[in-house]
Coordinates of C-alpha atoms and ligand atoms in Angstrom, one line a residue:
X1 CA -39.6 50.5 -34.7
X2 CA -36.3 48.6 -34.5
X3 CA -33.4 49.9 -32.5
X4 CA -29.8 48.6 -32.1
X5 CA -27.7 49.4 -29.0
X6 CA -24.0 49.2 -29.3
X7 CA -21.0 49.8 -27.1
X8 CA -19.0 52.7 -28.4
X9 CA -15.7 52.2 -26.5
X10 CA -14.1 49.0 -25.1
X11 CA -17.2 47.7 -23.3
X12 CA -18.7 48.1 -19.8
X13 CA -20.2 51.4 -20.9
X14 CA -23.4 50.7 -19.0
X15 CA -25.3 49.1 -21.9
X16 CA -27.2 47.0 -19.4
X17 CA -28.9 50.1 -17.8
X18 CA -29.8 51.6 -21.2
X19 CA -31.2 48.3 -22.6
X20 CA -33.1 47.7 -19.4
X21 CA -34.6 51.2 -19.6
X22 CA -35.7 50.6 -23.2
X23 CA -36.8 46.9 -23.1
X24 CA -40.3 47.6 -21.7
X25 CA -41.0 49.6 -24.9
X26 CA -40.2 46.8 -27.3
X27 CA -41.9 43.5 -28.1
X28 CA -38.8 41.5 -28.8
X29 CA -35.2 41.8 -27.4
X30 CA -32.5 39.9 -29.2
X31 CA -28.8 39.3 -28.7
X32 CA -26.8 39.0 -31.9
X33 CA -23.1 38.2 -31.1
X34 CA -20.8 37.2 -28.3
X35 CA -21.4 34.5 -25.7
X36 CA -21.7 34.3 -22.0
X37 CA -18.6 36.5 -21.6
X38 CA -21.0 39.5 -21.7
X39 CA -22.8 40.3 -18.6
X40 CA -24.8 42.9 -16.9
X41 CA -26.6 43.3 -13.7
X42 CA -30.2 44.4 -13.8
X43 CA -31.9 45.6 -10.7
X44 CA -35.7 45.7 -10.7
X45 CA -38.3 46.2 -8.1
X46 CA -41.1 43.6 -8.0
X47 CA -43.9 43.7 -5.5
X48 CA -42.0 46.4 -3.6
X49 CA -38.9 44.2 -3.3
X50 CA -35.6 45.0 -5.1
X51 CA -34.2 42.0 -7.0
X52 CA -30.8 41.7 -8.7
X53 CA -30.4 39.7 -11.9
X54 CA -27.1 38.9 -13.5
X55 CA -27.5 38.0 -17.1
X56 CA -24.7 36.7 -19.4
X57 CA -26.5 35.2 -22.4
X58 CA -30.2 35.8 -22.1
X59 CA -31.3 39.3 -23.2
X60 CA -32.3 41.4 -20.3
X61 CA -35.9 41.7 -21.7
X62 CA -36.5 38.4 -19.9
X63 CA -37.2 40.2 -16.6
X64 CA -40.2 42.0 -18.3
X65 CA -43.3 39.9 -18.6
X66 CA -44.8 39.6 -22.1
X67 CA -41.5 40.1 -24.0
X68 CA -39.9 37.6 -26.3
X69 CA -36.2 37.2 -25.9
X70 CA -34.1 35.8 -28.8
X71 CA -30.6 34.4 -28.8
X72 CA -29.7 35.1 -32.4
X73 CA -27.6 33.1 -34.8
X74 CA -24.5 35.2 -34.3
X75 CA -24.3 34.3 -30.6
X76 CA -22.2 31.3 -29.5
X77 CA -24.2 29.3 -26.9
X78 CA -22.8 27.2 -24.1
X79 CA -25.7 24.8 -23.3
X80 CA -24.4 24.4 -19.7
X81 CA -24.2 28.2 -19.1
X82 CA -27.6 28.7 -20.8
X83 CA -29.3 26.1 -18.6
X84 CA -27.7 27.5 -15.4
X85 CA -28.9 31.0 -16.3
X86 CA -32.4 29.7 -17.1
X87 CA -32.6 27.9 -13.8
X88 CA -31.3 30.9 -11.8
X89 CA -33.9 33.1 -13.3
X90 CA -36.7 30.6 -12.6
X91 CA -35.3 30.4 -9.0
X92 CA -35.9 34.1 -8.8
X93 CA -39.5 33.8 -9.9
X94 CA -38.9 34.8 -13.6
X95 CA -40.9 32.8 -16.2
X96 CA -38.6 31.2 -18.8
X97 CA -40.4 29.1 -21.3
X98 CA -40.3 28.1 -25.0
X99 CA -42.5 31.1 -25.8
X100 CA -40.4 33.9 -24.2
X101 CA -37.0 32.5 -24.9
X102 CA -36.0 31.4 -28.4
X103 CA -32.6 30.2 -29.5
X104 CA -31.6 30.3 -33.1
X105 CA -31.0 26.9 -34.6
X106 CA -28.1 28.5 -36.5
X107 CA -26.3 29.7 -33.3
X108 CA -23.1 27.8 -32.8
X109 CA -22.5 25.7 -29.7
X110 CA -19.7 26.2 -27.2
X111 CA -18.8 22.7 -26.1
X112 CA -16.6 21.6 -23.1
X113 CA -13.6 21.1 -25.4
X114 CA -13.8 24.7 -26.5
X115 CA -13.2 25.7 -22.9
X116 CA -10.2 23.3 -22.7
X117 CA -8.8 24.7 -25.9
X118 CA -9.3 28.3 -24.7
X119 CA -7.2 27.6 -21.7
X120 CA -4.5 25.7 -23.6
X121 CA -4.2 28.4 -26.4
X122 CA -4.0 31.2 -23.8
X123 CA -1.3 29.4 -21.9
X124 CA 0.7 28.8 -25.0
X125 CA 0.6 32.5 -25.8
X126 CA 2.6 33.3 -22.6
X127 CA 3.2 37.0 -22.3
X128 CA 1.1 37.7 -25.4
X129 CA -2.1 36.3 -24.0
X130 CA -5.2 38.1 -25.2
X131 CA -6.8 38.0 -21.8
X132 CA -9.8 35.9 -22.9
X133 CA -12.5 35.0 -20.3
X134 CA -11.6 31.3 -20.8
X135 CA -15.2 30.4 -21.6
X136 CA -14.5 28.8 -24.9
X137 CA -15.9 31.7 -26.9
X138 CA -12.9 32.3 -29.3
X139 CA -12.4 28.5 -30.1
X140 CA -16.2 28.1 -30.8
X141 CA -16.0 31.0 -33.3
X142 CA -12.9 29.5 -34.8
X143 CA -14.8 26.3 -35.4
X144 CA -17.7 28.2 -36.9
X145 CA -15.4 29.9 -39.4
X146 CA -13.5 26.7 -40.1
X147 CA -16.9 25.2 -40.9
X148 CA -16.6 22.4 -38.4
X149 CA -18.8 23.7 -35.6
X150 CA -22.0 22.2 -34.2
X151 CA -25.0 24.4 -34.0
X152 CA -28.0 24.6 -31.7
X153 CA -30.1 23.0 -34.4
X154 CA -27.9 19.9 -34.0
X155 CA -29.4 19.5 -30.5
X156 CA -32.9 19.0 -32.0
X157 CA -32.0 15.7 -33.7
X158 CA -31.0 13.1 -31.1
X159 CA -30.6 10.4 -33.8
X160 CA -27.5 12.0 -35.2
X161 CA -26.2 14.0 -32.2
X162 CA -24.0 11.2 -30.6
X163 CA -22.2 10.7 -33.9
X164 CA -21.6 14.4 -34.5
X165 CA -20.4 14.9 -30.9
X166 CA -18.0 11.9 -31.1
X167 CA -16.5 13.2 -34.4
X168 CA -15.9 16.8 -33.2
X169 CA -14.7 15.6 -29.8
X170 CA -12.1 13.4 -31.4
X171 CA -10.9 16.3 -33.6
X172 CA -10.7 18.6 -30.6
X173 CA -8.9 16.0 -28.5
X174 CA -6.2 15.6 -31.1
X175 CA -5.6 19.3 -31.0
X176 CA -5.7 19.4 -27.2
X177 CA -3.0 16.7 -27.1
X178 CA -0.7 18.8 -29.3
X179 CA -1.3 21.9 -27.2
X180 CA -0.9 20.0 -23.9
X181 CA -4.5 20.6 -22.8
X182 CA -6.8 18.2 -20.9
X183 CA -8.7 15.9 -23.3
X184 CA -12.4 15.6 -22.8
X185 CA -14.4 12.4 -22.1
X186 CA -16.5 11.5 -25.2
X187 CA -19.0 9.5 -23.2
X188 CA -19.7 12.2 -20.7
X189 CA -20.1 14.7 -23.6
X190 CA -22.6 12.4 -25.3
X191 CA -24.6 12.0 -22.1
X192 CA -24.6 15.7 -21.6
X193 CA -25.6 16.3 -25.2
X194 CA -28.7 14.1 -24.8
X195 CA -29.7 16.0 -21.7
X196 CA -29.2 19.4 -23.5
X197 CA -31.3 18.0 -26.3
X198 CA -34.2 17.3 -24.0
X199 CA -34.0 20.5 -22.1
X200 CA -33.2 23.0 -24.9
X201 CA -34.9 21.6 -28.0
X202 CA -38.3 23.3 -27.2
X203 CA -36.5 26.7 -27.3
X204 CA -34.6 26.1 -30.5
X205 CA -36.1 27.3 -33.8
X206 CA -35.5 29.3 -36.9
X207 CA -35.3 32.8 -35.4
X208 CA -34.3 34.3 -38.7
X209 CA -37.8 33.7 -40.0
X210 CA -39.4 34.5 -36.7
X211 CA -37.7 37.9 -36.4
X212 CA -38.3 38.9 -40.0
X213 CA -42.0 37.8 -39.9
X214 CA -42.6 39.5 -36.5
X215 CA -41.0 42.8 -37.4
X216 CA -42.7 42.9 -40.8
X217 CA -46.0 42.2 -39.0
X218 CA -45.4 45.3 -36.7
X219 CA -43.6 43.9 -33.7
X220 CA -40.8 46.2 -32.4
X221 CA -37.3 44.8 -32.0
X222 CA -34.5 45.9 -29.7
X223 CA -31.1 44.5 -30.8
X224 CA -28.8 44.3 -27.7
X225 CA -25.1 44.4 -28.4
X226 CA -22.5 42.9 -26.2
X227 CA -18.8 44.1 -25.9
X228 CA -18.2 47.1 -28.0
X229 CA -16.9 48.7 -31.2
X230 CA -13.2 48.9 -30.2
X231 CA -13.4 45.1 -29.4
X232 CA -14.9 44.3 -32.8
X233 CA -12.9 41.5 -34.6
X234 CA -12.6 43.7 -37.7
X235 CA -12.8 47.3 -36.5
X236 CA -11.3 47.1 -33.0
X237 CA -7.8 47.1 -31.7
X238 CA -6.9 43.8 -33.2
X239 CA -5.6 41.4 -31.8
X240 CA -6.9 42.7 -28.5
X241 CA -10.5 42.2 -29.5
X242 CA -13.3 39.8 -29.1
X243 CA -14.1 37.0 -31.6
X244 CA -17.2 38.5 -33.2
X245 CA -18.5 41.6 -34.9
X246 CA -19.7 43.7 -32.0
X247 CA -20.4 46.7 -34.2
X248 CA -23.5 47.3 -36.3
X249 CA -22.7 44.7 -39.0
X250 CA -23.0 42.0 -36.4
X251 CA -26.5 43.1 -35.6
X252 CA -27.5 42.1 -39.2
X253 CA -25.4 39.0 -39.7
X254 CA -26.2 37.8 -36.2
X255 CA -30.0 38.0 -36.6
X256 CA -30.8 37.8 -40.3
X257 CA -32.5 41.2 -39.9
X258 CA -31.5 43.4 -42.9
X259 CA -30.0 47.0 -42.3
X260 CA -33.1 48.5 -44.0
X261 CA -35.2 47.3 -41.0
X262 CA -33.1 49.0 -38.4
X263 CA -34.5 52.4 -37.8
X264 CA -32.1 53.7 -35.2
X265 CA -28.6 52.9 -33.9
X266 CA -27.5 54.2 -30.5
X267 CA -24.0 53.9 -29.1
X268 CA -23.5 53.8 -25.4
X269 CA -20.4 55.7 -24.2
X270 CA -19.0 56.6 -20.8
X271 CA -18.1 60.2 -19.8
X272 CA -14.5 58.8 -19.5
X273 CA -12.9 55.6 -20.8
X274 CA -12.2 52.2 -19.4
X275 CA -10.7 49.0 -20.7
X276 CA -10.3 45.5 -19.3
X277 CA -7.2 43.4 -20.1
X278 CA -4.4 44.2 -22.5
X279 CA -4.2 46.3 -25.6
X280 CA -3.7 49.9 -26.6
X281 CA -5.5 52.6 -24.5
X282 CA -4.0 56.1 -25.4
X283 CA -5.8 58.1 -22.7
X284 CA -5.1 55.7 -19.8
X285 CA -4.4 57.3 -16.5
X286 CA -1.8 55.3 -14.5
X287 CA -2.0 57.6 -11.5
X288 CA -4.0 58.6 -8.5
X289 CA -6.6 60.3 -10.7
X290 CA -7.1 57.0 -12.6
X291 CA -7.6 55.3 -9.2
X292 CA -10.1 57.9 -8.1
X293 CA -12.2 57.4 -11.3
X294 CA -11.9 53.6 -10.8
X295 CA -13.2 53.9 -7.2
X296 CA -15.9 56.4 -7.9
X297 CA -17.1 54.6 -11.0
X298 CA -16.9 51.1 -9.4
X299 CA -14.7 50.1 -12.3
X300 CA -14.1 46.5 -11.3
X301 CA -15.1 43.5 -13.5
X302 CA -18.7 42.3 -12.8
X303 CA -17.8 38.6 -12.5
X304 CA -14.0 38.7 -12.0
X305 CA -13.6 41.7 -9.7
X306 CA -10.6 42.6 -11.9
X307 CA -9.8 46.4 -11.7
X308 CA -10.5 48.1 -15.0
X309 CA -8.0 50.5 -16.6
X310 CA -9.4 54.0 -16.6
X311 CA -8.7 57.2 -18.6
X312 CA -10.0 60.4 -20.1
X313 CA -12.8 60.5 -22.8
X314 CA -11.3 59.7 -26.2
X315 CA -13.1 61.7 -28.9
X316 CA -11.0 59.9 -31.6
X317 CA -12.6 56.6 -30.5
X318 CA -16.0 58.2 -30.2
X319 CA -15.9 59.7 -33.7
X320 CA -14.7 56.3 -35.0
X321 CA -17.6 54.5 -33.3
X322 CA -20.1 57.0 -34.7
X323 CA -18.6 56.5 -38.2
X324 CA -18.4 52.7 -38.2
X325 CA -21.8 52.2 -36.7
X326 CA -23.6 55.1 -38.3
X327 CA -24.8 56.1 -34.9
X328 CA -27.8 58.3 -34.9
X329 CA -27.3 59.2 -31.3
X330 CA -25.2 58.4 -28.2
X331 CA -26.2 57.5 -24.7
X332 CA -23.7 59.1 -22.3
X333 CA -23.3 57.2 -19.0
X334 CA -21.6 57.9 -15.7
X335 CA -21.4 61.6 -16.0
X336 CA -21.8 61.8 -12.2
X337 CA -18.5 59.9 -11.7
X338 CA -16.7 63.1 -12.8
X339 CA -18.5 65.4 -10.3
X340 CA -15.6 66.2 -8.0
X341 CA -12.9 66.9 -10.6
X342 CA -11.2 70.3 -10.8
X343 CA -10.5 69.9 -14.5
X344 CA -11.4 67.4 -17.1
X345 CA -9.5 66.5 -20.2
X346 CA -10.8 65.3 -23.6
X347 CA -8.6 63.6 -26.2
X348 CA -9.1 65.3 -29.6
X349 CA -6.3 63.6 -31.6
X350 CA -3.2 61.4 -31.4
X351 CA 0.4 62.2 -32.0
X352 CA 2.0 59.1 -33.4
X353 CA 5.7 59.1 -34.2
X354 CA 5.7 62.9 -34.3
X355 CA 2.6 63.2 -36.6
X356 CA -0.8 64.3 -35.5
X357 CA -3.9 62.4 -36.6
X358 CA -7.6 62.4 -35.7
X359 CA -8.0 58.8 -36.9
X360 CA -7.8 55.4 -35.1
X361 CA -4.7 53.6 -36.6
X362 CA -5.3 50.1 -37.9
X363 CA -2.3 48.7 -36.0
X364 CA -2.4 48.1 -32.3
X365 CA 1.3 48.9 -32.0
X366 CA 0.8 52.3 -33.6
X367 CA -2.2 52.9 -31.3
X368 CA 0.0 52.0 -28.3
X369 CA 2.5 54.5 -29.4
X370 CA -0.1 57.3 -29.6
X371 CA 0.3 60.3 -27.4
X372 CA -3.1 61.9 -26.8
X373 CA -3.6 65.5 -27.8
X374 CA -5.8 67.0 -25.1
X375 CA -8.1 69.9 -24.5
X376 CA -8.9 70.8 -21.0
X377 CA -12.2 72.0 -19.5
X378 CA -13.0 73.1 -16.0
X379 CA -14.8 70.6 -13.8
X380 CA -18.3 71.5 -12.4
X381 CA -17.6 70.4 -8.8
X382 CA -21.3 69.9 -8.1
X383 CA -23.5 66.9 -7.7
X384 CA -25.1 65.7 -10.9
X385 CA -26.2 62.3 -9.4
X386 CA -29.9 61.6 -10.2
X387 CA -30.4 64.7 -12.4
X388 CA -33.0 63.8 -15.0
X389 CA -33.7 67.2 -16.7
X390 CA -31.1 68.8 -19.0
X391 CA -31.8 72.2 -17.6
X392 CA -30.8 71.0 -14.1
X393 CA -27.3 70.1 -15.1
X394 CA -24.6 72.6 -13.8
X395 CA -23.6 75.0 -16.6
X396 CA -20.0 73.5 -16.7
X397 CA -21.3 70.0 -16.9
X398 CA -23.6 71.0 -19.8
X399 CA -20.6 72.6 -21.6
X400 CA -18.7 69.3 -21.1
X401 CA -21.5 67.3 -22.5
X402 CA -22.0 69.6 -25.5
X403 CA -18.3 69.5 -26.3
X404 CA -18.3 65.7 -26.2
X405 CA -21.2 65.6 -28.6
X406 CA -19.6 68.1 -30.9
X407 CA -16.3 66.3 -31.0
X408 CA -18.0 62.9 -31.4
X409 CA -20.3 64.0 -34.2
X410 CA -23.6 62.7 -32.7
X411 CA -26.2 64.1 -30.3
X412 CA -27.0 62.6 -26.9
X413 CA -30.3 60.8 -26.7
X414 CA -29.6 59.8 -23.1
X415 CA -27.4 61.2 -20.4
X416 CA -27.1 58.9 -17.4
X417 CA -26.4 60.4 -14.0
X418 CA -26.7 57.3 -11.8
X419 CA -27.3 53.5 -11.9
X420 CA -31.1 53.8 -11.4
X421 CA -33.5 53.9 -14.4
X422 CA -34.9 57.3 -13.4
X423 CA -31.5 58.8 -13.1
X424 CA -31.4 59.6 -16.8
X425 CA -31.9 62.7 -18.9
X426 CA -33.9 61.5 -22.0
X427 CA -34.2 63.5 -25.2
X428 CA -37.7 62.3 -26.0
X429 CA -38.0 64.6 -29.0
X430 CA -34.9 63.0 -30.7
X431 CA -36.2 59.5 -30.0
X432 CA -39.6 60.3 -31.4
X433 CA -38.1 61.6 -34.6
X434 CA -36.8 58.1 -35.1
X435 CA -40.2 56.6 -34.3
X436 CA -39.6 55.7 -30.6
X437 CA -42.1 57.0 -28.1
X438 CA -41.0 56.2 -24.5
X439 CA -44.2 57.7 -23.0
X440 CA -46.3 54.7 -24.1
Ligands
GDP501 P1 -22.3 47.0 -19.7 O1 -21.6 45.7 -19.7 O2 -22.0 47.9 -20.8 O3 -23.8 46.8 -19.4 O4 -21.8 47.7 -18.4 P2 -21.9 47.3 -16.9 O5 -23.0 46.3 -16.6 O6 -20.5 46.9 -16.5 O7 -22.4 48.7 -16.3 C1 -21.6 49.5 -15.6 C2 -22.1 49.7 -14.1 O8 -22.3 51.1 -14.0 C3 -23.3 49.0 -13.7 O9 -23.1 48.6 -12.3 C4 -24.4 50.1 -13.7 O10 -25.4 50.0 -12.7 C5 -23.6 51.3 -13.4 N1 -24.1 52.5 -14.1 C6 -24.7 52.6 -15.3 N2 -24.9 53.9 -15.6 C7 -24.5 54.7 -14.6 C8 -24.4 56.1 -14.3 O11 -24.8 56.9 -15.1 N3 -23.8 56.4 -13.1 C9 -23.3 55.6 -12.2 N4 -22.7 56.0 -11.2 N5 -23.3 54.2 -12.4 C10 -23.9 53.8 -13.6

């Protein structure tokens, strides 16, 4: 059984919790796009002690013994960031070896000049900055598309590596000098490259064949998405998007696993909406209520501490995510954050330049001009924190959840009512219809 997990809004939906809950039930967990700009915190209890793991690049399955974690070809890999993450995990007692962590030889590398380019390009955009994480991810994907990138496989051949690094560093330095960025030192890059070659080569292999062979031989695969549908380079609110396909297409191109082998696609969606950085956000609440949701939901960037923008649930976005990804089901998170509200609004459509629509416009400026059309429901004003049976939800919370599902066009396989794994309502029957049995 192969399952893909995808963010259905603008990210930070709580994918980490859902993936962590599912990972023990799969043999292989793979990332397929993005870089170390993703990130989630996994809290697990080992030998009675609670441990916190922050993962940016390595799939969260790594904390579960016996799982194989794969960094697929669609991911861009910064060798420095990967080595730090591997060492941090080892320092916390987690086994990381060439058997449980595989890196695709087709995955493109983020090199130090990509980080310098990211900074220089963002600075040159002035007031129109995209708000990138400055980790070189966009420039690495640019090089991939321009067919001049280096790939993880290049780290496995020390005899040609120095020449390749020199060539690409010179090209990048020419560009950096035009943009006013800091050039990088070729010699340092080559020395680093040789070290990465030693340390990472044992993990680098043809994961396309590995994944296809394993799944066809009966291993189960969890495809772990980073970022989200509305940040997809093609389907998101361009140009306020990430540099990869974070919707379902990326799961196939980023692993080499064909669509016919993916049995189920689940979108993770919050009971309200958040967004980090610039770009359109029709249901944004720029008021005290927005602040209340931010505080209760802990909506601050995991690594930067940056406050996230908050707003009402946007069913236009949800329907779009269901359509673009062919979502079989949704995982609703953070329902508990809305527990104390008197009334709750749901955006059912947009009014753009006087005309109503139920579609996401292609143009970010049009979306910025969208006035949300709301319907209002009464709040339940009762604690839902920790509820893990559907029947235990307050009636009004159940009505809200049912309405979200109806407007989104997909059922909920999970309803999350807290950060802990057991604070989740699970529709086992729905999952088993798609071949996933969580009781095993
Ligand atoms: P991701 O990038 O999509 O994995 O999202 P984050 O890692 O930013 O997750 C959001 C945060 O919300 C994490 O700190 C989770 O522990 C927490 N969280 C996840 N689900 C719930 C929930 O249902 N209720 C509450 N209160 N917190 C949750």
